[in-house]
GROMACS .gro file of N, CA and C in nm:
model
  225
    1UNK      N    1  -3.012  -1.170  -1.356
    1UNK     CA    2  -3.050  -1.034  -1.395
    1UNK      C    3  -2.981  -0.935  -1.302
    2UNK      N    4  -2.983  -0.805  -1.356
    2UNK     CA    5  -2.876  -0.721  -1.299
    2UNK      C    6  -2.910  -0.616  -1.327
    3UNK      N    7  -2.943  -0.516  -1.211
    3UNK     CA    8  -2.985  -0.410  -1.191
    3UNK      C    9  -2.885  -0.286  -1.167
    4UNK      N   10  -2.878  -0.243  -1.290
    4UNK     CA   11  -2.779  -0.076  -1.273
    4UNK      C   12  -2.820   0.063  -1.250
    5UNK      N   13  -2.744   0.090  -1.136
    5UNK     CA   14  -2.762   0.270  -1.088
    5UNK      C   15  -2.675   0.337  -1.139
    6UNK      N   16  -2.648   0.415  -1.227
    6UNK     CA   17  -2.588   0.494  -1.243
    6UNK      C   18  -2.571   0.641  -1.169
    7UNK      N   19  -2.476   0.603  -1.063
    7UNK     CA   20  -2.408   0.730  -0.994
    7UNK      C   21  -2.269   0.828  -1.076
    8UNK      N   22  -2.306   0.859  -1.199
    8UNK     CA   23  -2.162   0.919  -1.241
    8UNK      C   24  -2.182   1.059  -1.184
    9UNK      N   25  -2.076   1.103  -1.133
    9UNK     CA   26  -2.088   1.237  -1.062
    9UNK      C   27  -2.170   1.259  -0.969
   10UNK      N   28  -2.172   1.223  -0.886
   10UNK     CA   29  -2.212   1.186  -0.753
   10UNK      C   30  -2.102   1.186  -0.630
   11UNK      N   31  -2.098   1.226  -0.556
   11UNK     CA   32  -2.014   1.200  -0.456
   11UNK      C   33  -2.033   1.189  -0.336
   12UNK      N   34  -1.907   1.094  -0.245
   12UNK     CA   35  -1.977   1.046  -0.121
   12UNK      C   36  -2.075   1.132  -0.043
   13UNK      N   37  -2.199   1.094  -0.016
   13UNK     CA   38  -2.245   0.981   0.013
   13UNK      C   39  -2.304   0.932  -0.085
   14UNK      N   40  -2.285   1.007  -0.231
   14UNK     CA   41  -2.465   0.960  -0.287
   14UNK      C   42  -2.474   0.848  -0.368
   15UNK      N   43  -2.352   0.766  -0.424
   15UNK     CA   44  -2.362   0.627  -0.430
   15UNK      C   45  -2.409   0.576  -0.383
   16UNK      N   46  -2.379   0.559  -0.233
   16UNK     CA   47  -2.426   0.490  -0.098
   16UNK      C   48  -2.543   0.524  -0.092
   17UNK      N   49  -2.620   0.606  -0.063
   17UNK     CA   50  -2.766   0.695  -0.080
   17UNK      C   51  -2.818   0.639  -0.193
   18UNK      N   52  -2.817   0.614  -0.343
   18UNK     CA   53  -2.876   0.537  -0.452
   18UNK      C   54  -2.835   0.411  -0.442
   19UNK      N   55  -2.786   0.335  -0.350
   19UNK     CA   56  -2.768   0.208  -0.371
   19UNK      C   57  -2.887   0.137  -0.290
   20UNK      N   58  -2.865   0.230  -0.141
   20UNK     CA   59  -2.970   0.200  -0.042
   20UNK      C   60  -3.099   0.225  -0.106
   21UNK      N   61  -3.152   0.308  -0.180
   21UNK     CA   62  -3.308   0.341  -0.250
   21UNK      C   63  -3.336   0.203  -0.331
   22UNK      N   64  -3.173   0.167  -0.419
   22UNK     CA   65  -3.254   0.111  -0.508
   22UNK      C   66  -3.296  -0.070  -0.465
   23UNK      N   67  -3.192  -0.116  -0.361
   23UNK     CA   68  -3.223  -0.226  -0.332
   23UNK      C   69  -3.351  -0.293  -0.251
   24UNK      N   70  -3.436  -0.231  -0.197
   24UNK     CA   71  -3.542  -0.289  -0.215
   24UNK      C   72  -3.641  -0.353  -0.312
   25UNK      N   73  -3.568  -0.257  -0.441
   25UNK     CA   74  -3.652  -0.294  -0.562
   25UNK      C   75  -3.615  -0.441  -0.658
   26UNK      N   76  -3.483  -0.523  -0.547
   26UNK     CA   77  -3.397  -0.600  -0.623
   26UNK      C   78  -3.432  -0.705  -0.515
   27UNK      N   79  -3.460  -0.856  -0.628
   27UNK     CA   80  -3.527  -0.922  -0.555
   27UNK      C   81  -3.423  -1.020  -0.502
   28UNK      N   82  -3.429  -1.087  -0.393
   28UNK     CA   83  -3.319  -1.197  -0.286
   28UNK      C   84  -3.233  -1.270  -0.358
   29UNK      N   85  -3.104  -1.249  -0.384
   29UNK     CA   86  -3.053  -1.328  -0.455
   29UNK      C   87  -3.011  -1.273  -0.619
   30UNK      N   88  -3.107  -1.194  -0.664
   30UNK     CA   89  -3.030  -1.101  -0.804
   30UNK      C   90  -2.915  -1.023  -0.704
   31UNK      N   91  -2.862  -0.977  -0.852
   31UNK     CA   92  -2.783  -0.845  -0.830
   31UNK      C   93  -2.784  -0.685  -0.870
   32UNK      N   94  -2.697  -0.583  -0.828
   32UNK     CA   95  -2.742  -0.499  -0.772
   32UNK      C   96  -2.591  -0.422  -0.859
   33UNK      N   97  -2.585  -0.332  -0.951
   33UNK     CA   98  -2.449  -0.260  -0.999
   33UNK      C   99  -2.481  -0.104  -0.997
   34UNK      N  100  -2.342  -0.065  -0.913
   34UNK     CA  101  -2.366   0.065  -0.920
   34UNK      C  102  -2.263   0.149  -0.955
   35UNK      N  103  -2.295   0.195  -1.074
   35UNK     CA  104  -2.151   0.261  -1.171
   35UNK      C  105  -2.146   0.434  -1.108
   36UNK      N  106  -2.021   0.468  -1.070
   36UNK     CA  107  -1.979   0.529  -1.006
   36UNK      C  108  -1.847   0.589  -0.975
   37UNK      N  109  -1.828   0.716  -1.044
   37UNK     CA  110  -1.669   0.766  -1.052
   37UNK      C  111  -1.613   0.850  -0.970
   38UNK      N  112  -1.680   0.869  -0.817
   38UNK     CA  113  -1.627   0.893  -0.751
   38UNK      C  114  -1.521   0.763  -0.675
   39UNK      N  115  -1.420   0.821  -0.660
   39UNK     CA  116  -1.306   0.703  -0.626
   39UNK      C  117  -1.320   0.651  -0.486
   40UNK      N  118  -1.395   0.709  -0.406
   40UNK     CA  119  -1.443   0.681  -0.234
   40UNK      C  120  -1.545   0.521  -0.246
   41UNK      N  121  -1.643   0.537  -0.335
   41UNK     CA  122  -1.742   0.428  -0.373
   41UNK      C  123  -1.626   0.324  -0.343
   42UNK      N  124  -1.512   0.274  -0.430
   42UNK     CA  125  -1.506   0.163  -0.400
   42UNK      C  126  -1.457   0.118  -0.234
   43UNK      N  127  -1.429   0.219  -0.203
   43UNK     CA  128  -1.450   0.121  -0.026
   43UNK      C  129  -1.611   0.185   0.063
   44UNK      N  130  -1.660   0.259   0.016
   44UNK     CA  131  -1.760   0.222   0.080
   44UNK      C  132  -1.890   0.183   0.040
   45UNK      N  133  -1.875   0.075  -0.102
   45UNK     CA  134  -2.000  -0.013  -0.113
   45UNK      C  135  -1.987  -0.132  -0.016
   46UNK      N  136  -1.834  -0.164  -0.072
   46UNK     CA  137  -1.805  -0.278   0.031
   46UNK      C  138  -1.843  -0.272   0.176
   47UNK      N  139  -1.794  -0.153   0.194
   47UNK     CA  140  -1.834  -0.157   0.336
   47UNK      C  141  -1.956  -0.154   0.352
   48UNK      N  142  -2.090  -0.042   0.265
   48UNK     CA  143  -2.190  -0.038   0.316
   48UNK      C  144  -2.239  -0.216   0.318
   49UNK      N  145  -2.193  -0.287   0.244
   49UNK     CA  146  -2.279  -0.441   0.231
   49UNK      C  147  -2.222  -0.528   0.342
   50UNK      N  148  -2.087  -0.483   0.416
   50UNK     CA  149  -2.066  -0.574   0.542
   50UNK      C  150  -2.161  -0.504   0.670
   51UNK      N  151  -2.175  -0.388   0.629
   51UNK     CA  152  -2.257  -0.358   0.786
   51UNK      C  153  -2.410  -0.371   0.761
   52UNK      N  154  -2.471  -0.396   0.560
   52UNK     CA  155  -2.601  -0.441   0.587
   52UNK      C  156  -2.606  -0.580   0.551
   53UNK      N  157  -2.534  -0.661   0.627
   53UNK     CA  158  -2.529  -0.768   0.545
   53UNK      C  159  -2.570  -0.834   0.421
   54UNK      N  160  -2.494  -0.788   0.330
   54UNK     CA  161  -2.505  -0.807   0.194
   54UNK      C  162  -2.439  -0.816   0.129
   55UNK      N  163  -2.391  -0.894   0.021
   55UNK     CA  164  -2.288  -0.929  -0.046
   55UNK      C  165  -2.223  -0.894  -0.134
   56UNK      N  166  -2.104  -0.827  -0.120
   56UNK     CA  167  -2.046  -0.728  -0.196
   56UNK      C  168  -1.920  -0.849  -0.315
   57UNK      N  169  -1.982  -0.866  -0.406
   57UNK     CA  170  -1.920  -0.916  -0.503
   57UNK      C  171  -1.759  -0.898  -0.556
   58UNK      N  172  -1.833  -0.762  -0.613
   58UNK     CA  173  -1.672  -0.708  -0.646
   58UNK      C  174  -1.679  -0.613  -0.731
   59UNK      N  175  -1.583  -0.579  -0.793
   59UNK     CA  176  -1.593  -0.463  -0.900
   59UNK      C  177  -1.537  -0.504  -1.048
   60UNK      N  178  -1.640  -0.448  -1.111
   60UNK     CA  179  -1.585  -0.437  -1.264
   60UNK      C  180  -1.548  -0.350  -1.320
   61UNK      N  181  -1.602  -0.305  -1.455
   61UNK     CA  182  -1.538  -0.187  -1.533
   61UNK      C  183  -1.689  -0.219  -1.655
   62UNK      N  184  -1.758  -0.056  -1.621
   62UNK     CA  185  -1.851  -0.038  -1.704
   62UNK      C  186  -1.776  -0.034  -1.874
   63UNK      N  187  -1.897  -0.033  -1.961
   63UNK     CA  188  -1.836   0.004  -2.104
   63UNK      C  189  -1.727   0.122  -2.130
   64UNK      N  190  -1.748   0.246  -2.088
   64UNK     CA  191  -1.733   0.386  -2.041
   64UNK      C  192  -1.550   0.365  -1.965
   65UNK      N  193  -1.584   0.275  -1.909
   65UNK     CA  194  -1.424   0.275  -1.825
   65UNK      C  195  -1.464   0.323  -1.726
   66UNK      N  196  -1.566   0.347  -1.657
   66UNK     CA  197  -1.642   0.370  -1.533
   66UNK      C  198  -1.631   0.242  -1.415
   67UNK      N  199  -1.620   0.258  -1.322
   67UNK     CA  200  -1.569   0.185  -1.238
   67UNK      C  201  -1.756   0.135  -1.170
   68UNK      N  202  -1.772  -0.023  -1.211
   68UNK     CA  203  -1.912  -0.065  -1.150
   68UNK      C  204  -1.843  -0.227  -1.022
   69UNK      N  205  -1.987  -0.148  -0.968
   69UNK     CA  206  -1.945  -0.201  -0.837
   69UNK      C  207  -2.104  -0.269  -0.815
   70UNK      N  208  -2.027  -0.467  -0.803
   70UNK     CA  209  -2.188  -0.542  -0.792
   70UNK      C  210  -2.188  -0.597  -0.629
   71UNK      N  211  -2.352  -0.606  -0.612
   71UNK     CA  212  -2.358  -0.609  -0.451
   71UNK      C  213  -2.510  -0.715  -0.525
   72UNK      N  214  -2.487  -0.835  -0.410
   72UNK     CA  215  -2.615  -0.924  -0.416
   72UNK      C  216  -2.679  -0.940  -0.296
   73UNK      N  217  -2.820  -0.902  -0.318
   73UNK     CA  218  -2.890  -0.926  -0.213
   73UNK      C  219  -2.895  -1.015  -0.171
   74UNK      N  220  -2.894  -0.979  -0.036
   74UNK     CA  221  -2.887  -1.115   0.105
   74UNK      C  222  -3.038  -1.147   0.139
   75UNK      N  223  -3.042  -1.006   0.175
   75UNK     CA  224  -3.222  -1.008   0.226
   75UNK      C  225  -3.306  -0.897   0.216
   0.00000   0.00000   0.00000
């Protein structure tokens, strides 16, 4: 199961800012997508998940052509 935030129009930080809210709500081991067209997101989900240790998957491509970005909880 797979939990989506939609950040369209948002910009740094506030991907990062709705990603952090929503992952508590995502349980150890699901995943975590956060669609997002600011072009900064894709280096700093990654990054936010190496400094909270958490696992930054990778990126896809929403329906939209929106750029989604999956992160799996560690802990």
């Amino acid at each position: 199961m797979t939990t989506e935030v939609d950040c369209r129009g948002l910009v740094c930080p506030g991907p990062i800012i709705e990603l952090a809210r929503a992952l508590p709500g995502v349980a150890v081991g699901e995943l975590l997508a956060i669609v997002a067209d600011d072009p900064a997101a894709r280096h700093d989900v990654a990054a936010w998940c190496r400094m909270r240790g958490q696992e930054y998957v990778g990126e896809e491509t929403a329906d939209d052509g929106v750029a989604r970005y999956v992160v799996r909880r560690l802990s």
